[in-house]
XYZ file of N, CA, C and O in Angstrom:
668
model
N -9.973 84.713 114.940
C -11.018 85.449 115.062
C -12.116 84.575 116.011
O -12.481 85.284 116.909
N -12.404 83.535 115.942
C -13.154 82.398 116.596
C -12.835 82.543 118.032
O -13.286 82.598 119.012
N -11.490 82.317 118.240
C -10.609 82.249 119.530
C -10.705 83.607 120.295
O -10.982 83.671 121.510
N -10.524 84.582 119.412
C -10.918 86.161 120.190
C -12.178 86.335 120.914
O -12.546 86.749 121.763
N -13.237 85.691 119.943
C -14.473 85.796 120.167
C -14.814 84.943 121.505
O -15.623 85.539 122.358
N -14.335 83.877 121.437
C -14.610 82.935 122.504
C -14.056 83.540 123.960
O -14.940 83.151 124.861
N -12.864 84.027 123.839
C -12.230 84.775 124.779
C -12.870 85.711 125.503
O -13.180 85.890 126.759
N -13.669 86.701 124.606
C -14.393 87.979 125.444
C -15.718 87.314 125.654
O -16.031 87.778 126.764
N -16.314 86.464 125.173
C -17.491 85.911 125.577
C -17.326 85.257 126.929
O -18.229 85.418 127.991
N -16.072 84.451 127.159
C -16.061 83.758 128.585
C -15.593 84.696 129.543
O -16.180 84.752 130.282
N -14.926 85.925 129.227
C -14.901 86.841 130.111
C -15.935 87.602 130.611
O -16.010 87.867 131.892
N -16.850 87.974 129.607
C -18.197 88.636 129.925
C -18.969 87.541 130.739
O -19.640 88.029 131.772
N -18.740 86.222 130.592
C -19.670 85.135 131.596
C -19.227 85.246 132.993
O -19.626 85.113 133.877
N -17.512 85.214 133.033
C -16.887 85.155 134.239
C -17.402 86.412 135.110
O -17.235 86.243 136.239
N -17.375 87.568 134.363
C -17.613 88.849 135.273
C -19.235 88.874 135.522
O -19.506 90.065 135.925
N -19.956 87.959 134.952
C -21.490 88.096 135.307
C -22.158 89.010 134.560
O -23.133 89.662 135.014
N -21.509 89.399 133.279
C -22.048 90.497 132.577
C -23.174 89.773 131.341
O -22.846 89.981 130.233
N -24.083 89.180 131.957
C -24.924 88.252 131.077
C -25.292 89.269 129.967
O -25.453 88.633 128.927
N -25.938 90.125 130.406
C -26.628 91.166 129.240
C -25.664 91.479 128.131
O -25.705 91.550 126.974
N -24.602 92.112 128.553
C -23.634 92.336 127.528
C -22.873 91.069 126.875
O -22.637 91.136 125.623
N -22.918 90.030 127.611
C -22.583 88.538 126.817
C -23.607 88.332 125.808
O -22.951 87.994 124.602
N -24.623 88.323 125.744
C -25.812 88.218 124.964
C -25.610 89.300 123.695
O -25.728 88.700 122.567
N -25.464 90.397 124.193
C -25.077 91.457 123.093
C -23.966 91.230 122.348
O -24.032 91.365 120.996
N -22.823 90.870 122.811
C -21.747 90.850 122.214
C -21.647 89.351 121.380
O -21.231 89.376 120.164
N -22.528 88.469 121.976
C -22.744 87.117 120.995
C -23.478 87.193 119.902
O -22.797 87.037 118.893
N -24.496 88.128 119.876
C -25.212 88.429 118.803
C -24.442 89.040 117.619
O -24.391 88.683 116.422
N -23.574 90.094 118.207
C -22.836 90.723 116.990
C -21.659 89.864 116.607
O -21.361 89.834 115.509
N -20.941 89.190 117.208
C -19.918 88.274 117.112
C -20.398 87.219 116.103
O -19.427 86.886 115.127
N -21.363 86.528 116.153
C -21.777 85.657 115.696
C -21.973 86.107 113.982
O -21.559 85.507 113.146
N -22.626 87.220 113.803
C -22.742 87.843 112.545
C -21.307 88.017 112.085
O -21.282 87.995 110.822
N -20.552 88.802 112.583
C -19.261 89.297 112.215
C -18.468 87.799 111.829
O -17.741 87.800 110.741
N -18.605 86.761 112.676
C -17.718 85.469 112.304
C -18.376 85.042 110.814
O -17.719 84.517 110.087
N -19.757 85.003 110.902
C -20.313 84.232 109.631
C -19.831 85.154 108.421
O -19.382 84.734 107.423
N -19.969 86.810 108.589
C -19.350 87.425 107.276
C -17.824 87.104 106.996
O -17.510 87.206 105.667
N -17.268 86.850 108.125
C -15.643 86.706 108.018
C -15.253 85.577 107.263
O -14.595 85.530 106.396
N -15.957 84.594 107.770
C -16.034 83.254 106.890
C -16.513 83.401 105.566
O -15.662 82.771 104.520
N -17.582 83.965 104.999
C -18.108 84.046 103.681
C -17.161 84.999 103.146
O -16.866 84.336 101.775
N -16.331 86.001 103.553
C -15.678 86.706 102.831
C -14.298 85.953 102.557
O -13.704 86.238 101.382
N -13.964 85.328 103.458
C -12.528 84.600 103.513
C -12.629 83.520 102.102
O -11.874 83.568 101.463
N -13.988 82.959 102.053
C -13.870 82.048 100.998
C -14.327 82.733 99.695
O -13.628 82.090 98.648
N -14.921 83.745 99.716
C -14.977 84.466 98.357
C -13.754 84.906 97.717
O -13.247 84.670 96.767
N -12.764 85.440 98.852
C -11.476 85.949 98.486
C -10.626 84.607 97.850
O -9.968 84.796 96.866
N -10.425 83.594 98.564
C -9.633 82.285 98.446
C -10.130 81.528 96.828
O -9.330 81.459 96.283
N -11.503 81.610 96.416
C -12.141 81.018 95.492
C -11.721 81.963 93.976
O -11.319 81.645 93.094
N -11.865 83.457 94.387
C -11.771 84.045 93.647
C -10.111 84.074 93.011
O -9.827 84.161 91.780
N -9.376 84.273 94.058
C -7.936 83.919 93.693
C -7.456 82.642 93.088
O -6.643 82.755 92.170
N -8.168 81.727 93.457
C -7.618 80.450 92.849
C -8.239 80.404 91.282
O -7.386 79.888 90.704
N -9.472 80.831 91.177
C -9.729 81.008 89.730
C -8.745 81.988 89.200
O -8.328 81.684 87.829
N -8.430 83.227 89.396
C -7.598 83.956 88.490
C -6.270 83.457 88.684
O -5.419 83.526 87.432
N -5.591 82.775 89.643
C -4.426 81.919 89.633
C -4.520 80.791 88.434
O -3.437 80.734 87.826
N -5.240 80.349 88.439
C -5.748 79.240 87.287
C -5.385 79.592 85.853
O -4.967 79.330 85.037
N -6.221 80.782 85.912
C -6.467 81.294 84.405
C -5.147 81.954 83.991
O -4.549 81.658 83.116
N -4.517 82.436 85.053
C -2.992 82.966 84.717
C -2.246 82.031 84.375
O -1.215 82.330 83.379
N -2.396 80.930 85.020
C -1.143 79.830 84.646
C -1.585 79.184 83.158
O -0.771 78.891 82.642
N -2.838 79.065 83.019
C -3.446 78.482 81.777
C -3.456 79.497 80.433
O -3.319 78.842 79.378
N -3.626 80.475 80.836
C -3.748 81.665 79.699
C -2.382 82.224 78.961
O -1.297 82.067 79.653
N -2.199 82.180 77.745
C -1.050 82.413 77.007
C -1.304 83.977 76.790
O -0.086 84.285 75.943
N -1.786 84.641 77.162
C -2.095 86.166 76.740
C -2.590 86.931 77.915
O -3.458 86.542 78.585
N -1.921 88.045 78.753
C -2.457 88.846 79.376
C -3.880 89.541 79.479
O -4.685 89.594 80.479
N -4.212 89.637 77.875
C -5.660 89.749 77.998
C -6.731 89.114 78.345
O -7.476 89.533 78.806
N -6.244 88.005 78.299
C -7.367 86.709 78.839
C -7.229 87.004 80.206
O -8.757 86.965 80.783
N -6.530 86.974 81.121
C -6.332 87.218 82.291
C -7.260 88.429 82.896
O -8.024 88.462 83.787
N -6.996 89.620 81.995
C -7.764 90.976 82.365
C -9.191 90.914 82.190
O -9.975 91.418 83.010
N -9.556 89.901 80.933
C -10.882 89.977 80.641
C -11.525 89.085 81.625
O -12.909 89.421 82.117
N -10.954 87.876 82.127
C -11.616 86.889 83.213
C -11.733 87.950 84.432
O -12.824 87.824 85.070
N -10.790 88.757 84.985
C -10.755 89.392 86.111
C -12.242 90.171 86.050
O -12.862 90.543 87.032
N -12.201 91.283 84.890
C -13.428 91.997 84.809
C -14.793 91.351 84.588
O -15.552 91.917 85.378
N -14.781 90.452 84.002
C -16.087 90.188 83.499
C -16.175 88.515 84.108
O -17.684 88.355 84.175
N -15.746 87.962 84.474
C -15.922 86.490 85.324
C -15.848 86.723 86.918
O -16.376 85.897 87.201
N -15.205 87.667 87.324
C -14.755 87.491 88.808
C -15.198 88.696 89.457
O -15.805 88.815 90.457
N -14.839 89.880 89.070
C -15.114 91.102 89.794
C -16.794 91.188 89.898
O -17.411 91.300 88.821
N -17.234 91.288 91.128
C -18.610 91.367 91.460
C -19.356 90.301 90.615
O -20.532 90.502 90.369
N -19.059 89.262 90.635
C -19.527 88.127 89.849
C -19.816 86.907 91.032
O -20.426 85.873 90.842
N -18.681 86.772 91.992
C -18.830 85.627 92.746
C -20.275 84.862 93.052
O -20.137 83.755 93.166
N -21.030 86.069 93.873
C -22.092 85.419 94.038
C -23.040 84.685 93.280
O -24.326 84.111 93.316
N -22.988 85.016 91.794
C -23.567 84.301 90.723
C -22.811 82.853 90.403
O -23.631 82.217 89.561
N -21.913 82.831 90.872
C -20.968 81.185 90.455
C -21.883 80.087 91.181
O -21.853 78.887 90.658
N -22.762 80.774 92.358
C -23.389 79.450 92.885
C -24.967 79.482 93.100
O -25.295 80.572 92.966
N -25.439 78.237 93.287
C -26.857 78.237 93.516
C -26.761 77.951 94.923
O -26.577 76.791 95.544
N -27.138 78.893 95.687
C -26.820 79.144 97.164
C -27.841 78.435 97.748
O -27.631 77.912 99.035
N -29.015 77.724 97.009
C -30.041 76.943 97.784
C -29.870 75.463 97.382
O -30.577 74.786 97.934
N -28.952 75.237 96.549
C -28.895 73.726 96.318
C -27.778 73.368 97.206
O -27.250 73.878 98.234
N -27.849 72.107 97.268
C -26.872 71.123 98.043
C -25.539 70.835 97.580
O -25.271 69.670 97.937
N -25.561 71.250 96.436
C -24.391 70.729 95.535
C -23.664 72.016 94.865
O -24.386 73.085 94.697
N -22.336 72.018 94.330
C -21.783 73.101 93.633
C -21.842 72.793 92.108
O -20.773 73.360 91.714
N -22.721 72.088 91.921
C -22.516 71.931 90.307
C -22.832 73.051 89.206
O -21.891 73.046 88.276
N -23.470 74.160 89.727
C -23.291 75.412 88.849
C -22.133 75.940 88.939
O -21.512 76.539 87.665
N -21.108 75.843 89.858
C -19.817 76.241 89.800
C -18.987 75.446 89.098
O -18.349 76.010 88.309
N -19.084 74.191 89.369
C -18.120 73.318 88.548
C -18.616 73.331 87.123
O -17.430 73.281 86.065
N -19.641 73.720 86.585
C -19.930 73.779 85.130
C -19.519 74.816 84.666
O -19.020 74.829 83.195
N -19.041 75.929 85.414
C -18.438 76.977 84.841
C -16.844 76.737 84.049
O -16.565 77.393 83.330
N -16.585 75.447 84.439
C -15.137 74.885 83.979
C -15.169 73.752 82.938
O -14.404 73.418 82.732
N -16.451 73.818 82.594
C -16.884 73.046 81.424
C -17.664 71.733 81.961
O -17.716 71.286 83.170
N -18.208 70.989 80.811
C -19.015 69.729 81.393
C -18.198 68.661 81.791
O -18.468 67.814 82.690
N -16.902 68.521 81.072
C -15.982 67.593 81.814
C -15.413 67.539 82.835
O -15.425 66.875 83.783
N -15.328 68.891 83.391
C -15.033 69.208 84.785
C -15.983 68.865 85.798
O -16.156 68.431 86.735
N -17.453 69.190 85.344
C -18.503 69.161 86.042
C -18.739 67.426 86.374
O -18.599 67.060 87.543
N -18.468 66.676 84.848
C -18.436 65.074 85.558
C -17.649 64.760 86.416
O -17.740 63.939 87.475
N -16.256 65.136 86.505
C -15.341 64.783 86.966
C -15.720 65.157 88.457
O -15.363 64.245 89.630
N -15.946 66.115 88.927
C -16.388 66.777 90.154
C -17.331 65.885 90.832
O -17.504 65.718 92.078
N -18.384 65.528 89.997
C -19.676 64.854 90.558
C -18.986 63.388 90.942
O -19.535 63.179 92.122
N -18.112 62.947 90.065
C -17.548 61.575 90.468
C -16.752 61.873 91.777
O -16.970 60.951 92.692
N -15.982 62.817 91.956
C -15.162 63.084 93.251
C -16.339 63.101 94.558
O -15.747 62.696 95.597
N -17.206 64.168 94.587
C -18.150 64.465 95.287
C -18.802 62.923 95.855
O -18.967 62.886 96.897
N -19.109 62.274 95.031
C -19.838 60.962 95.265
C -19.083 60.083 95.991
O -19.426 59.351 96.977
N -17.649 60.227 95.712
C -16.874 59.250 96.328
C -16.100 59.742 97.570
O -15.563 58.748 98.477
N -16.385 60.868 97.838
C -15.862 61.663 99.166
C -16.873 62.050 99.882
O -17.032 63.287 99.851
N -17.147 61.609 101.198
C -18.120 61.981 101.840
C -17.627 63.308 102.435
O -18.409 64.678 102.981
N -16.593 63.634 103.011
C -16.084 64.735 103.396
C -16.212 66.018 102.549
O -16.471 67.144 103.093
N -16.059 65.769 101.515
C -16.117 66.680 100.335
C -17.607 67.239 100.127
O -17.747 68.264 100.219
N -18.636 66.381 100.222
C -19.770 66.422 100.146
C -20.432 67.514 101.309
O -20.985 68.268 101.003
N -19.697 67.081 102.554
C -20.046 67.701 103.639
C -19.518 69.168 103.529
O -20.094 70.101 103.827
N -18.317 69.459 103.069
C -17.758 70.567 102.817
C -18.421 71.492 101.915
O -18.524 72.827 102.322
N -18.998 71.089 100.957
C -19.489 71.749 100.107
C -21.136 72.380 100.664
O -21.315 73.222 100.632
N -21.608 71.041 101.264
C -23.085 71.668 101.991
C -22.739 72.812 103.057
O -23.484 73.801 103.084
N -21.635 72.616 103.890
C -21.360 73.473 104.911
C -20.844 75.093 104.129
O -21.396 76.050 104.462
N -20.325 74.898 103.026
C -19.968 76.198 102.155
C -20.964 77.073 101.949
O -21.257 78.031 102.086
N -22.025 75.983 101.200
C -23.271 76.834 100.554
C -24.063 77.259 101.909
O -24.837 78.145 101.528
N -24.293 76.559 103.006
C -24.656 76.808 104.304
C -24.342 78.394 104.516
O -25.252 79.334 104.876
N -22.997 78.644 104.798
C -22.632 79.789 105.151
C -22.788 80.806 103.954
O -23.119 82.187 104.496
N -22.771 80.545 102.871
C -23.235 81.366 101.553
C -24.529 81.865 101.931
O -25.056 83.030 101.661
N -25.497 80.829 101.941
C -26.776 81.080 102.221
C -27.100 81.861 103.376
O -27.859 83.000 103.556
N -26.412 81.648 104.537
C -26.989 82.554 105.775
C -26.122 83.841 105.651
O -26.867 84.910 106.007
N -25.020 84.026 104.899
C -24.538 85.540 104.651
C -25.425 86.025 103.716
O -25.855 87.398 104.080
N -26.254 85.587 102.810
C -26.991 86.301 102.109
C -27.964 86.543 102.841
O -28.724 87.920 102.571
N -28.842 85.882 103.476
C -29.988 86.150 104.472
C -29.647 87.469 105.108
O -29.920 88.461 105.450
N -28.134 87.381 105.824
C -27.955 88.319 106.636
C -27.576 89.818 106.277
O -28.410 90.727 106.636
N -27.084 89.563 105.145
C -26.955 90.975 104.704
C -28.207 91.528 103.899
O -28.236 92.713 103.453
N -29.129 90.834 103.545
C -30.280 91.325 102.727
C -31.515 91.192 103.436
O -32.608 91.829 102.824
N -31.437 90.778 104.478
C -32.522 90.938 105.513
C -32.759 91.605 106.859
O -32.766 91.299 107.654
N -31.944 92.689 106.481
C -32.010 93.676 107.703
C -31.043 93.319 108.766
O -31.191 92.851 109.929
N -29.725 93.605 108.511
C -28.662 92.981 109.371
C -28.973 93.454 110.590
O -28.809 92.468 111.758
N -29.345 94.685 111.071
C -29.571 95.095 112.571
C -30.522 94.096 113.157
O -30.356 94.078 114.493
N -31.595 93.702 112.533
C -32.730 92.918 113.067
C -32.635 91.522 112.783
O -33.414 91.017 113.500
N -31.398 91.119 112.095
C -31.686 89.661 111.580
C -31.125 88.887 112.879
O -30.084 89.156 113.679
N -32.036 87.731 113.037
C -31.596 86.875 113.878
C -30.859 85.607 113.693
O -31.548 84.900 113.257
N -29.814 85.750 114.082
C -28.930 84.201 113.515
C -28.972 83.357 114.201
O -28.787 83.429 115.598
N -29.541 82.193 113.977
C -30.038 81.057 114.768
C -28.769 80.286 115.367
O -29.017 79.081 115.902
N -27.652 80.177 114.534
C -26.293 79.477 114.593
C -25.584 80.001 115.781
O -25.771 81.271 115.880
N -24.989 79.149 116.668
C -24.079 79.689 117.513
C -22.723 79.867 117.004
O -22.414 79.298 115.959
N -21.716 80.331 117.516
C -20.548 80.597 117.244
C -19.610 79.435 116.719
O -18.904 78.987 116.079
N -19.978 78.350 117.789
C -19.279 77.088 117.644
C -19.957 76.458 116.478
O -19.259 75.521 115.417
N -21.411 76.594 115.991
C -21.891 75.882 114.838
C -21.175 76.826 113.509
O -20.864 76.045 112.428
N -20.892 77.904 113.659
C -20.341 78.571 112.369
C -18.947 78.237 112.347
O -18.829 77.915 111.067
N -18.337 78.380 113.365
C -16.787 77.975 113.063
C -16.857 76.235 112.447
O -16.107 75.928 112.044
N -17.809 75.686 113.174
C -17.809 74.121 112.441
C -17.985 74.120 111.202
O -17.571 73.294 110.386
N -18.826 74.743 110.790
C -19.374 75.001 109.419
C -18.021 75.486 108.491
O -17.761 74.842 107.095
N -17.574 76.534 108.972
C -16.397 77.107 108.345
C -14.880 75.786 108.161
O -14.611 75.867 107.097
N -15.078 74.973 109.270
C -13.815 74.180 109.038
C -14.193 73.091 108.182
O -13.126 72.735 107.367
N -15.382 72.665 107.956
C -15.931 71.642 107.148
C -15.857 72.258 105.768
O -15.322 71.406 104.847
N -16.070 73.449 105.356
C -16.041 74.015 104.138
C -14.812 74.161 103.770
O -14.533 74.475 102.399
N -13.817 74.215 104.418
C -12.442 74.498 104.196
C -11.891 73.397 103.243
O -11.125 73.601 102.191
N -12.177 72.134 103.434
C -11.864 71.155 102.578
C -12.295 71.421 100.923
O -11.676 71.226 99.954
N -13.489 71.936 100.948
C -13.943 72.229 99.413
C -13.024 73.524 98.753
O -12.650 73.297 97.745
N -12.972 74.666 99.712
C -12.522 75.653 99.350
C -10.969 75.321 98.828
O -10.505 75.721 97.907
N -10.251 74.877 99.680
C -8.776 74.675 99.658
C -8.286 73.555 98.915
O -7.552 73.515 97.941
N -9.317 72.631 98.413
C -9.216 71.577 97.329
C -9.433 72.106 96.005
O -9.114 71.442 95.020
N -10.300 73.134 95.794
C -10.595 73.532 94.503
C -9.512 73.647 93.461
O -9.552 73.117 92.492
N -8.570 74.514 94.055
C -7.507 74.712 92.983
C -6.849 73.736 92.682
O -6.446 73.557 91.275
N -6.597 72.512 93.333
C -5.804 71.549 92.717
C -6.758 70.894 92.088
O -6.204 69.885 90.956
N -8.168 70.777 92.254
C -8.940 70.001 91.231
C -8.901 70.285 90.019
O -8.828 69.561 89.109
N -9.077 71.475 89.691
C -9.091 72.305 88.511
C -7.825 72.174 87.870
O -7.685 71.895 86.413
N -6.591 72.210 88.569
C -5.385 72.040 88.058
C -5.090 70.600 87.290
O -4.920 70.025 86.581
N -5.511 69.663 88.460
C -5.318 68.078 87.867
C -6.107 67.827 86.653
O -5.711 67.286 85.819
N -7.221 68.504 86.373
C -8.161 68.288 85.515
C -7.787 68.674 84.268
O -8.067 68.088 83.149
N -7.165 69.957 84.378
C -6.629 70.767 83.050
C -5.428 70.039 82.460
O -5.161 70.157 81.373
N -4.664 68.982 83.079
C -3.510 68.406 82.776
C -4.044 67.248 81.611
O -4.850 66.635 81.710
């Protein structure tokens, strides 16, 4: 998506369609932010459900978690204004929280990934709750893409972290 957006903006610039480029850039940055936040929500929700399905010995447990802990609950898992994911980690127990705090302390890339992830979520919330049409997103496409790339370390690593802890 980022590549397609960049190509479109380059084309408009080459054609000297500066006004159209500005309009397209504003819309594309918002779409890129929403796409990133949506992708992360899907990946983390799926990771939680996959973990519960592996760990639970009864299908009713998975159904209960899907309905009461995952469906329409994702945005309650995080303190979007925090600089850490401790609220999320705590959902898996105090032991997991302690282990993840240690892991985050030892891994600067993971710390940066969590901060980037939370920034995407925070900006997404502002975008959808503060008049989308008139919202002025101050980040460039490159900055949003950079945050997404950094946040991937946290999002992609979560499933492995929770599985390693549960063994």
